Short mmCIF file of C-alpha atoms in Angstrom, two decimals:
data_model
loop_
_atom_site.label_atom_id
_atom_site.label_comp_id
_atom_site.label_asym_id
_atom_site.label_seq_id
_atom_site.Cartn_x
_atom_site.Cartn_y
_atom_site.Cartn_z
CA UNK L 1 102.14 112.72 107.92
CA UNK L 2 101.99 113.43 111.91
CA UNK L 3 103.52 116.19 113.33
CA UNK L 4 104.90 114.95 116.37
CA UNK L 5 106.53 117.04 119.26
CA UNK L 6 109.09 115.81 120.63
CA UNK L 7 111.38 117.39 123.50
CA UNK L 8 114.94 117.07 125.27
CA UNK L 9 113.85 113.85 127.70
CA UNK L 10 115.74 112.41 130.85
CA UNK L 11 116.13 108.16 130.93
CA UNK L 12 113.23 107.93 133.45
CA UNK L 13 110.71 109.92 131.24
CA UNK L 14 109.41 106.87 129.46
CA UNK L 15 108.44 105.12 132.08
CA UNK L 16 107.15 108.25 133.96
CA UNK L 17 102.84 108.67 133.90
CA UNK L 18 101.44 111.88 132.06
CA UNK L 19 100.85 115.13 134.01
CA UNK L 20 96.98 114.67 133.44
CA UNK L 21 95.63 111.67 133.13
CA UNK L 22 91.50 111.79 132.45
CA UNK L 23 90.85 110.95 128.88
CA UNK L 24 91.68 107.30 127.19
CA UNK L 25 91.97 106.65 123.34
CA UNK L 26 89.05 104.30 123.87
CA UNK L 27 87.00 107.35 125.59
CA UNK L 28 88.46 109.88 122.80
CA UNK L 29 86.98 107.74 119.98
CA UNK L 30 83.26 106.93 121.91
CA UNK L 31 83.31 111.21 122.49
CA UNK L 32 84.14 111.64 118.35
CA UNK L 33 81.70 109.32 117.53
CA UNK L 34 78.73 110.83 119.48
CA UNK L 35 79.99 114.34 118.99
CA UNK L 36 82.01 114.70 115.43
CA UNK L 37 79.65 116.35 112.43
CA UNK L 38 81.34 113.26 110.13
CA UNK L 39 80.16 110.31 112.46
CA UNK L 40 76.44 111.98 112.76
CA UNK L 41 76.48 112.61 108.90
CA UNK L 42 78.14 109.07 108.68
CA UNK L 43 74.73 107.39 110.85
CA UNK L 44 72.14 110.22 108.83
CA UNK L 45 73.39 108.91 105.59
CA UNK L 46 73.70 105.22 106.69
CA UNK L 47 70.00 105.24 107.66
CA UNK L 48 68.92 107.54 104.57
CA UNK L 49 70.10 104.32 101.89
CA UNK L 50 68.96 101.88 104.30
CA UNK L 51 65.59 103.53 104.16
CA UNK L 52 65.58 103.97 101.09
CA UNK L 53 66.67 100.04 100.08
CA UNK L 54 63.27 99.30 101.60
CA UNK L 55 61.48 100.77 99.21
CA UNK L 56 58.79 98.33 97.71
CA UNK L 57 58.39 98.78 94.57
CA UNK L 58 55.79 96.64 93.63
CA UNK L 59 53.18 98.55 95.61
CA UNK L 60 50.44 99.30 93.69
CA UNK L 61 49.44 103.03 92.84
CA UNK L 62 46.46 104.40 94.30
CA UNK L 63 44.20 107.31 94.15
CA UNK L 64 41.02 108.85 95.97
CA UNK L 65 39.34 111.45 94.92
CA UNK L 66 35.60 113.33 96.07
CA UNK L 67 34.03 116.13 94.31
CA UNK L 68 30.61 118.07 95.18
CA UNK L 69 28.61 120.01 93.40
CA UNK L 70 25.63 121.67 93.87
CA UNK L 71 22.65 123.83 91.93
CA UNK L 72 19.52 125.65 92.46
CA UNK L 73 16.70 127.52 90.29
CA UNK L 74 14.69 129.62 92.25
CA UNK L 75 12.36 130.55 89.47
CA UNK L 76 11.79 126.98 88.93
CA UNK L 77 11.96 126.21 92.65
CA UNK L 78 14.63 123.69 92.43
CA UNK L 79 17.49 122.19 93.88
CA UNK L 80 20.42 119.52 93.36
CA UNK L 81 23.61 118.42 95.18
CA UNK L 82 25.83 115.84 94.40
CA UNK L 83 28.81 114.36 95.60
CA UNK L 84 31.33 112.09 93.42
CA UNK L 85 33.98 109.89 95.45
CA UNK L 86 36.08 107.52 93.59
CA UNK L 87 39.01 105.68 94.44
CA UNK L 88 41.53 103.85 91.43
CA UNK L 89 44.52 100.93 92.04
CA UNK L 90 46.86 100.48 89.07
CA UNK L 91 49.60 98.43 88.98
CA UNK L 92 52.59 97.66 86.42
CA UNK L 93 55.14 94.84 86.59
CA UNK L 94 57.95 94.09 83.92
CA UNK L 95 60.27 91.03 83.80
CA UNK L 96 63.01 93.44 83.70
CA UNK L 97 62.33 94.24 87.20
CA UNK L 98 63.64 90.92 88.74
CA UNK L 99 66.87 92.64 89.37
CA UNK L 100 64.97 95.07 91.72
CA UNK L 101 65.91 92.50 94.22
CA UNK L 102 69.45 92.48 94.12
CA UNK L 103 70.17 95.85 93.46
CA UNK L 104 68.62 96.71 97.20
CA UNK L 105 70.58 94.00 98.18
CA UNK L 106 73.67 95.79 97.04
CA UNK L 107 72.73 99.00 98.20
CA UNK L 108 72.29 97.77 101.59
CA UNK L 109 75.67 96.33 101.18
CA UNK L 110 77.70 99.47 99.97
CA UNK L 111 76.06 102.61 102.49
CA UNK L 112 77.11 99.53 105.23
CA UNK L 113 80.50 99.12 103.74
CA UNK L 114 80.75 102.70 103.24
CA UNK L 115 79.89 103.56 106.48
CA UNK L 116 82.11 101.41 108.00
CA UNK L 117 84.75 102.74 105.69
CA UNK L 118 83.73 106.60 106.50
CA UNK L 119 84.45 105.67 110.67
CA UNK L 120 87.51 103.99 110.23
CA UNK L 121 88.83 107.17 108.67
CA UNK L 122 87.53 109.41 111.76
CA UNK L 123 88.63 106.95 113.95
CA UNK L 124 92.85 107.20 112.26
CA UNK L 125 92.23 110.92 112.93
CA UNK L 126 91.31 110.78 116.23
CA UNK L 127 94.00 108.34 116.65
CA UNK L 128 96.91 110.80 115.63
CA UNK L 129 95.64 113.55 117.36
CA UNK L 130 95.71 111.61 120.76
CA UNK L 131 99.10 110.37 120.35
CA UNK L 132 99.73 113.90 119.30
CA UNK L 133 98.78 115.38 122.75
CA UNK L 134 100.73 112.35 124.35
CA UNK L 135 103.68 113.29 122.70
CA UNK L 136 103.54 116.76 123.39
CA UNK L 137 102.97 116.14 126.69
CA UNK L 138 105.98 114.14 127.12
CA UNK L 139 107.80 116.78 125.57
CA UNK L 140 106.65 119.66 127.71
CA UNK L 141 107.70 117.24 130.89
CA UNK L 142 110.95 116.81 129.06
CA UNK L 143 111.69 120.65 128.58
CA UNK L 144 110.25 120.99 132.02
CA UNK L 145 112.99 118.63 133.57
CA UNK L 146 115.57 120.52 131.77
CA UNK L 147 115.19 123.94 132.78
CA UNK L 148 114.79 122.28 136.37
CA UNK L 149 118.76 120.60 135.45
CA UNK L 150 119.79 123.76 133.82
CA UNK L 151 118.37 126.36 136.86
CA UNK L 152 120.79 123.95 139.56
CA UNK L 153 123.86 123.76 137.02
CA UNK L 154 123.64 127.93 137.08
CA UNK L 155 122.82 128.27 140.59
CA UNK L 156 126.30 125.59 141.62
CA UNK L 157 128.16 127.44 139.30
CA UNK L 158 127.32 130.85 140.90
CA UNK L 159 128.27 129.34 143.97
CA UNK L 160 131.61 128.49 142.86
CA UNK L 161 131.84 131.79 141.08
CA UNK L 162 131.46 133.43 144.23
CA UNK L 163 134.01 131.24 146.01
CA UNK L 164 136.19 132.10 143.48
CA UNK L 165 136.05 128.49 142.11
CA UNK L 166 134.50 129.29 138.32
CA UNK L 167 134.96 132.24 135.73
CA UNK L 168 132.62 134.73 134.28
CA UNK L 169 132.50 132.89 130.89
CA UNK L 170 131.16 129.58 132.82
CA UNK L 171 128.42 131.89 134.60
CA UNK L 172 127.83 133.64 131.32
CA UNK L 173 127.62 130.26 129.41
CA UNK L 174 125.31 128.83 132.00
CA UNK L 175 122.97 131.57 131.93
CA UNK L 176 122.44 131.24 128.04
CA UNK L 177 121.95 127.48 128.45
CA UNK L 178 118.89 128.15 131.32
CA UNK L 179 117.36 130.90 128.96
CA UNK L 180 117.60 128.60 125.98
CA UNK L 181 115.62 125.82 127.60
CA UNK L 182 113.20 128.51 128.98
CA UNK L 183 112.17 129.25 125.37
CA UNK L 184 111.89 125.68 124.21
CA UNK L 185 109.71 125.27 127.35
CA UNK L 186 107.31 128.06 125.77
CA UNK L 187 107.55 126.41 122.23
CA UNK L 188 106.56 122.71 124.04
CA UNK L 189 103.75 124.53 126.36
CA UNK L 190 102.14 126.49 122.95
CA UNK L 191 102.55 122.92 121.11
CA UNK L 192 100.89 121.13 123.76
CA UNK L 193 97.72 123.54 123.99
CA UNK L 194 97.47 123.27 119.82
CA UNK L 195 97.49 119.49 120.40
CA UNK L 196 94.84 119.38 122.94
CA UNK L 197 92.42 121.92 120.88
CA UNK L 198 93.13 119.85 117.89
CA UNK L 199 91.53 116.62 119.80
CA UNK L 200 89.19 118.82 121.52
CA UNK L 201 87.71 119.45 117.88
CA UNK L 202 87.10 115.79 117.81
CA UNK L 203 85.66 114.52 120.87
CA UNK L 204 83.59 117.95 121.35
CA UNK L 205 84.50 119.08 125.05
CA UNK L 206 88.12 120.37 127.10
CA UNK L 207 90.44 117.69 127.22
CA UNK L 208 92.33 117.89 130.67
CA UNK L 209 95.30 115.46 129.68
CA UNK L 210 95.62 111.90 128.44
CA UNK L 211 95.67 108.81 130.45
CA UNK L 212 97.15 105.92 127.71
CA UNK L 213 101.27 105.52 127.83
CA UNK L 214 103.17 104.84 124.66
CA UNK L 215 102.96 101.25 123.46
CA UNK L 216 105.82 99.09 124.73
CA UNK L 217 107.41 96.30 122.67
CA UNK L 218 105.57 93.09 121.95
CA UNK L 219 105.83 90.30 119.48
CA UNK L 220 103.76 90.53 116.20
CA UNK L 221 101.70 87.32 114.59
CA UNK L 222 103.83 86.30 111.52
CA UNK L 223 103.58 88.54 108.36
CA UNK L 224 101.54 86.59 106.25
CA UNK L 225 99.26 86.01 109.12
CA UNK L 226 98.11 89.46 108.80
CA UNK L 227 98.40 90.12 105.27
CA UNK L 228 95.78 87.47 104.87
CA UNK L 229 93.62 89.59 107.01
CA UNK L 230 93.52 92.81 104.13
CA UNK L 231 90.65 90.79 102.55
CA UNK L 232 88.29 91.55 105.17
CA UNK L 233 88.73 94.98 105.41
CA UNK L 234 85.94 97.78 104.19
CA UNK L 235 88.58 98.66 101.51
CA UNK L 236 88.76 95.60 99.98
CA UNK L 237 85.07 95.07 100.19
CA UNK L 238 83.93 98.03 98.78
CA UNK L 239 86.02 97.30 95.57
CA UNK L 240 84.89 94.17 95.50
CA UNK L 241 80.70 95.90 95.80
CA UNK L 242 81.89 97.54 92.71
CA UNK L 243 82.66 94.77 90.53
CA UNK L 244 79.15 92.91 91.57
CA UNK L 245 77.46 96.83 90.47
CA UNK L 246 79.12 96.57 87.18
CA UNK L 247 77.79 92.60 86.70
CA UNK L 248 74.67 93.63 87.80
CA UNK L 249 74.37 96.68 85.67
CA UNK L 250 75.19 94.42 82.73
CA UNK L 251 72.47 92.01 83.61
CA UNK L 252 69.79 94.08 84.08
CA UNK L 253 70.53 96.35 81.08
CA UNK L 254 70.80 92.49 79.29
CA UNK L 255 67.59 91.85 80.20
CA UNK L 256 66.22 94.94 78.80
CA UNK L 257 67.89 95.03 75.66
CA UNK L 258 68.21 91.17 74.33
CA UNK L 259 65.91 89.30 76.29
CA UNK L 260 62.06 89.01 75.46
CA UNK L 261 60.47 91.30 78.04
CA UNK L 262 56.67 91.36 79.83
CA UNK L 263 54.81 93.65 80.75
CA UNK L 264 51.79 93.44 82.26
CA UNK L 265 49.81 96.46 83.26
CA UNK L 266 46.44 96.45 85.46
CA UNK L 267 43.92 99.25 86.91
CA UNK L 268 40.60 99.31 88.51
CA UNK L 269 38.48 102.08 89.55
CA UNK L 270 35.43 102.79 91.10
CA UNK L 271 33.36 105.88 90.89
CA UNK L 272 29.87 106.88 92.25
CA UNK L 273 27.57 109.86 92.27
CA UNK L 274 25.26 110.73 95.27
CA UNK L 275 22.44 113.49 94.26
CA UNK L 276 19.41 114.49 95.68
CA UNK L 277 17.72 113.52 92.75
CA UNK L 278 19.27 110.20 91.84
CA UNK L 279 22.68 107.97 92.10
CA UNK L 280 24.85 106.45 90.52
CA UNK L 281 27.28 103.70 91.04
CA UNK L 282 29.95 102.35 88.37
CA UNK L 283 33.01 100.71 88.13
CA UNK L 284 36.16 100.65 85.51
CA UNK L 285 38.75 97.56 85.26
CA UNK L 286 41.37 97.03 82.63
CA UNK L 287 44.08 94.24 82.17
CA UNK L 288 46.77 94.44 79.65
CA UNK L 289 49.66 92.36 78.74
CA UNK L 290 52.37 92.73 76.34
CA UNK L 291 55.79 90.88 75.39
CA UNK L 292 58.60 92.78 73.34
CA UNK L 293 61.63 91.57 71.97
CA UNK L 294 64.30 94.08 71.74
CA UNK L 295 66.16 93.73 68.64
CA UNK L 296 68.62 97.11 68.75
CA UNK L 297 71.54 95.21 70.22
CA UNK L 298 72.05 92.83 67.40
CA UNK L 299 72.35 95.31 64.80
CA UNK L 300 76.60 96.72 64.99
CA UNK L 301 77.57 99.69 66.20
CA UNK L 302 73.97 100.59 67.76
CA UNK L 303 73.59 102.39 70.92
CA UNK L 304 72.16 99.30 72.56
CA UNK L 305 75.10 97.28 71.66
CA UNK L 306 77.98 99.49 72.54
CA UNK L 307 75.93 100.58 76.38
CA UNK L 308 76.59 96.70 76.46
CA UNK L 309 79.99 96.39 75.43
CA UNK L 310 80.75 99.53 77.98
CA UNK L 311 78.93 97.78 80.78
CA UNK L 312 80.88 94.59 79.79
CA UNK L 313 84.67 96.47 80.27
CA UNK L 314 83.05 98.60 83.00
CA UNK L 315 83.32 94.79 84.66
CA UNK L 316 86.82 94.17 84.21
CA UNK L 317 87.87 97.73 85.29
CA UNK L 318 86.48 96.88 88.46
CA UNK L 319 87.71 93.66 88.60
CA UNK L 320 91.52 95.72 87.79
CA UNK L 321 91.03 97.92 90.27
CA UNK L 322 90.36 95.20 92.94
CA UNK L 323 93.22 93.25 92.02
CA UNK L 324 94.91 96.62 92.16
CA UNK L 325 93.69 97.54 95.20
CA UNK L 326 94.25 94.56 97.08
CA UNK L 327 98.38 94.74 96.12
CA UNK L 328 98.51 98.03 97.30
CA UNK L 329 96.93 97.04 101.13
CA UNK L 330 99.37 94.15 100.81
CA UNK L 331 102.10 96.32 100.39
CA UNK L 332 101.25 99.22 102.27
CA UNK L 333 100.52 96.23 105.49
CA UNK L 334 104.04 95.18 104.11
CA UNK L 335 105.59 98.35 105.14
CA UNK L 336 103.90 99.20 108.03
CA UNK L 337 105.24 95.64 109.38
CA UNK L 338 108.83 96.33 108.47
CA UNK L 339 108.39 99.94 110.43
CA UNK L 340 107.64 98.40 113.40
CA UNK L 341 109.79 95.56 113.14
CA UNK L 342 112.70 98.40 112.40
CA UNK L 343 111.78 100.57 115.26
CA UNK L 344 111.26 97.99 117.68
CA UNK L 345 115.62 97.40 117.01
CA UNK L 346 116.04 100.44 116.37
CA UNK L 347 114.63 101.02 120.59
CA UNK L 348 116.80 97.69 121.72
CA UNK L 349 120.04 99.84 120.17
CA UNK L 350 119.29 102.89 121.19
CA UNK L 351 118.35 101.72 125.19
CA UNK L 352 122.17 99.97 125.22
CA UNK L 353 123.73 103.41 123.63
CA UNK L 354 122.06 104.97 126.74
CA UNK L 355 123.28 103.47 129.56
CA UNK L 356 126.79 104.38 127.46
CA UNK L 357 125.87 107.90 127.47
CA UNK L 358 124.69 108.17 131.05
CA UNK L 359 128.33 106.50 132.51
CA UNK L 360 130.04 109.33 130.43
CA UNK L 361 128.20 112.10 131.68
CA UNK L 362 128.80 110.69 135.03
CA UNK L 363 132.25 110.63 134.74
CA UNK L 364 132.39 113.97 132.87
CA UNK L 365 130.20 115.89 135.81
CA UNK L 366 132.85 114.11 138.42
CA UNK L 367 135.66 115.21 136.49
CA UNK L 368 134.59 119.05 135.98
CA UNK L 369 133.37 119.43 139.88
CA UNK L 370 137.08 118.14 140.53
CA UNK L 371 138.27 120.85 138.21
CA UNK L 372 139.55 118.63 135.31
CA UNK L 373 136.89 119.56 132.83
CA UNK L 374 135.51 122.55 131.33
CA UNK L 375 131.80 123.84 131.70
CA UNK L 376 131.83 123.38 127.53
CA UNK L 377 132.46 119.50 127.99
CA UNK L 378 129.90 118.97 130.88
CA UNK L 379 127.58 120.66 128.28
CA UNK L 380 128.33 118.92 125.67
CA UNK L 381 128.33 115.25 127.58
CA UNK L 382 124.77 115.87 129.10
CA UNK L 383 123.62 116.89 124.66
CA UNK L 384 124.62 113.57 124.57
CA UNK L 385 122.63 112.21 127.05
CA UNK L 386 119.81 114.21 126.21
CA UNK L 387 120.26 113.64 122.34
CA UNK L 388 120.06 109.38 123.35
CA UNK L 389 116.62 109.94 125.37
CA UNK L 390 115.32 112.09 122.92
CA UNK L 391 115.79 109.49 120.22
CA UNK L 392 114.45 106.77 122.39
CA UNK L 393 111.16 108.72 122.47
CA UNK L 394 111.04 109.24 119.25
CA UNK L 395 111.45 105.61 118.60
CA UNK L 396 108.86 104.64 120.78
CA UNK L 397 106.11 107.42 119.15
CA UNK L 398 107.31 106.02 115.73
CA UNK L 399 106.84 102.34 116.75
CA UNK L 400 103.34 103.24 118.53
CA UNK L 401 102.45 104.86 115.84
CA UNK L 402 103.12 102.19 113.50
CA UNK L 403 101.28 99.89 115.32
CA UNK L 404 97.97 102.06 114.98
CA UNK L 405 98.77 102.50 111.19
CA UNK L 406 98.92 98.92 110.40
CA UNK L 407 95.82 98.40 113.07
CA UNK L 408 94.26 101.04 110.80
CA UNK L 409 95.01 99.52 107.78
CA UNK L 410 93.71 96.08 108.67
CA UNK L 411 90.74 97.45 110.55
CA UNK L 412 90.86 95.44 113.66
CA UNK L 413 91.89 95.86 117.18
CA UNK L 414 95.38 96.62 118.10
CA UNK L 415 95.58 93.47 119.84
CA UNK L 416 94.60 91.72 117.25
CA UNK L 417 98.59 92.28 115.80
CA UNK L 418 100.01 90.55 118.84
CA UNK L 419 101.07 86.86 119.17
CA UNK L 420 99.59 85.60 122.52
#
C-alpha cells in the first residue's frame, strides 16, 4: 500500500504548481535505472544468460601439450635433449543433443522476459515514491496556507479584542487553532523530507522538488480494450516460458529414455619427438559409433518411467498456473479500472460539494464580523471547507495513482489507457 500525505488544502491548491519544480517522473525513472543496484544487477544478469545462451556446444575439445627432456654422461661423453609437442581434437555428438537448440532459445527468452519483468517492478517503486513527494508537497503547501489563514484570523481577532469587540475565550481559542496548524506544519515538513530521501534512494542524487502535477481526468479506452492487452505483458509471458520449459524438458528427457539414441565419438592426435640424436613423428585417430535403445521406461513403476510421468504433469501445472495467472491480471486490471472509474465521480461530486462549502463559509465569516456568529461556528464552517479540499486531493492522488497501477499492470505507457 502507499502511504500518502495528505494536508488541510485551500480550492486553488490543485491547480497551484509545486514549490520546486526540477525533477520529472520520466527523469526519476532514467536516474533509477542508471543509478539503482537492482537495474545494474538487472543488465549484469541479463548479459550473464545471454552470454551464456551462446555457448557452442559442439566445439570440439582440444589439447596442446610440449615436454623436454634432457641427459648427459660425462664418463661416456654424451649428450641428449629432446622435446615432445603434441596437440589432440576430440569430439562427441549424441542425437539427444538436438534439443541443445531450443533450450538456448528459451533461455534467451526467459533472462529477456525476466529482465523486463525485474524493471517494471523498479520502475512501480519509483513510481510511488514520486507521487509520494508530490503529495507531500502539496500537503506541506496546504498546512503552509493554513497557518498563513490561521496567523490573520488571530491577529483580526486581537484587534477586535483590543477594541473591545471580541472576548478572551475567542483570543484564547484562536491562539490554540494557530499553534495546532503550526505542529501539523512540522509533521508535513518532516513527511516531506522522508519522501524526498526515499526517492533520493532511487535515482541516486538530492532531489530539489518535483516538476509533474497530479493527473487530471480523461476518458479511458473501453474495458475490454485493455484487458485484451494483459496477454502481452512480461507476466503473462513468463508463465507462458514455463509451460514451453516443462514440454521441452519432457522431450528431451523422451529422447533420452525411449528413443534409439547415437552417439558418435571421434579424436585425433598428433605427437612428435625432436632429439639430438633422432626424431620421431606419429599420429593417433579413432572413430567410434554407437546406437542404444533405452528400454527402462517401459518396464512399470521404474525410475525412467515415473521422471516421465512427473515431467508430463509438471506440463499441465504450468499450463494451470497460466490459466491461473492470466484470471488474476484480468481481474486485478478489472479493479484497477473500476478505481479509477469510481474516483474520477467520486472528484465530479466532491468539486460540486465545494463550491457548497465555500458559499457557507462566506456567509458564516460575514455573519460573525457582523457579530451574529460565534468564533466556534466560523471554525467549524472553514473544517468544512478545508475537510471538502482535502478530500478532493485525496481523490485526485487516489485516481493518479490508479492510473499508474493499471499502467503498471499492463506494462505500457500511461497514455496508452486514454481514448484519443
Amino acid at each position: 500500500m502507499r502511504t500518502l500525505c495528505i494536508g488541510i488544502v485551500v480550492a486553488g491548491l490543485l491547480a497551484s504548481p509545486l514549490y520546486c519544480q526540477s525533477l520529472s517522473l520520466e527523469q526519476a525513472w532514467q536516474s533509477a535505472q542508471a543509478n539503482h543496484t537492482t537495474a545494474r544487477n538487472a543488465n549484469l544478469t541479463l548479459a550473464k544468460q545471454l552470454n551464456q545462451a551462446q555457448t557452442n556446444d559442439y566445439l570440439p575439445s582440444l589439447s596442446l601439450s610440449v615436454g623436454a627432456s634432457a641427459s648427459a654422461s660425462i664418463l661416456g661423453d654424451s649428450y641428449r635433449a629432446s622435446l615432445n609437442p603434441s596437440i589432440g581434437i576430440s569430439f562427441s555428438l549424441s542425437s539427444s543433443d538436438r534439443f541443445s537448440k531450443a533450450e538456448k532459445d528459451l533461455l534467451v527468452q526467459t533472462a529477456q522476459t525476466s529482465y523486463h519483468a525485474t524493471l517494471q517492478g523498479l520502475q512501480s517503486e519509483v513510481t510511488t515514491a514520486y507521487w509520494n513527494v508530490v503529495a507531500a508537497s502539496l500537503a506541506k503547501q496546504a498546512q503552509q496556507l493554513d497557518v498563513q489563514q490561521q496567523t490573520q484570523t488571530l491577529s483580526s481577532i486581537q484587534e477586535a479584542y483590543d477594541g473591545g469587540k471580541a472576548s478572551s475565550l475567542a483570543v484564547s481559542q484562536a491562539k490554540l487553532t494557530l499553534s495546532s496548524a503550526n505542529l501539523k506544519l512540522q509533521e508535513r515538513t518532516q513527511a516531506l523530507e522522508n519522501a524526498t530521501q526515499n526517492l533520493e534512494s532511487y535515482v541516486g542524487y538530492p532531489v530539489d522538488g518535483t516538476s509533474d502535477s497530479l493527473l487530471a481526468v480523461q476518458k479511458l479506452k473501453p474495458e475490454e480494450a485493455l484487458i485484451s492487452l494483459a496477454a502481452k505483458t512480461s507476466t503473462i509471458g513468463n508463465l507462458e516460458l514455463k509451460v514451453r520449459d516443462a514440454q521441452l524438458a519432457l522431450q528431451t528427457q523422451q529422447a533420452k529414455s525411449i528413443s534409439p539414441n547415437l552417439n558418435i565419438s571421434a579424436s585425433t592426435s598428433l605427437g612428435a619427438t625432436l632429439a639430438t640424436d633422432s626424431s620421431l613423428l606419429k599420429d593417433s585417430t579413432s572413430l567410434s559409433m554407437t546406437v542404444s535403445l533405452p528400454l527402462d521406461a517401459y518396464l512399470p513403476d521404474s525410475s525412467a518411467q515415473t521422471t516421465l510421468e512427473n515431467l508430463d504433469a509438471d506440463i499441465q501445472i504450468a499450463q494451470n498456473n497460466l490459466s491461473a495467472g492470466m484470471q488474476k491480471l484480468q481481474f486485478q486490471v478489472k479493479q484497477a479500472y473500476q478505481s479509477i472509474s469510481q474516483a474520477a465521480e467520486n472528484l465530479q461530486y466532491l468539486k460540486q460539494n465545494q463550491a457548497l462549502a465555500e458559499e457557507t463559509y462566506s456567509l458564516t465569516r460575514a455573519s460573525y464580523e457582523a457579530g451574529e456568529s460565534t468564533y466556534l461556528t466560523l471554525q467549524e464552517s472553514e473544517n468544512q471547507r478545508t475537510s471538502t479540499a482535502l478530500a478532493i486531493l485525496q481523490q485526485q492522488l487516489t485516481y493518479t495513482l490508479a492510473l499508474y497501477d493499471l499502467s503498471a499492470l499492463l506494462e505500457v505507457d500511461i497514455q496508452t489507457l486514454f481514448a484519443h
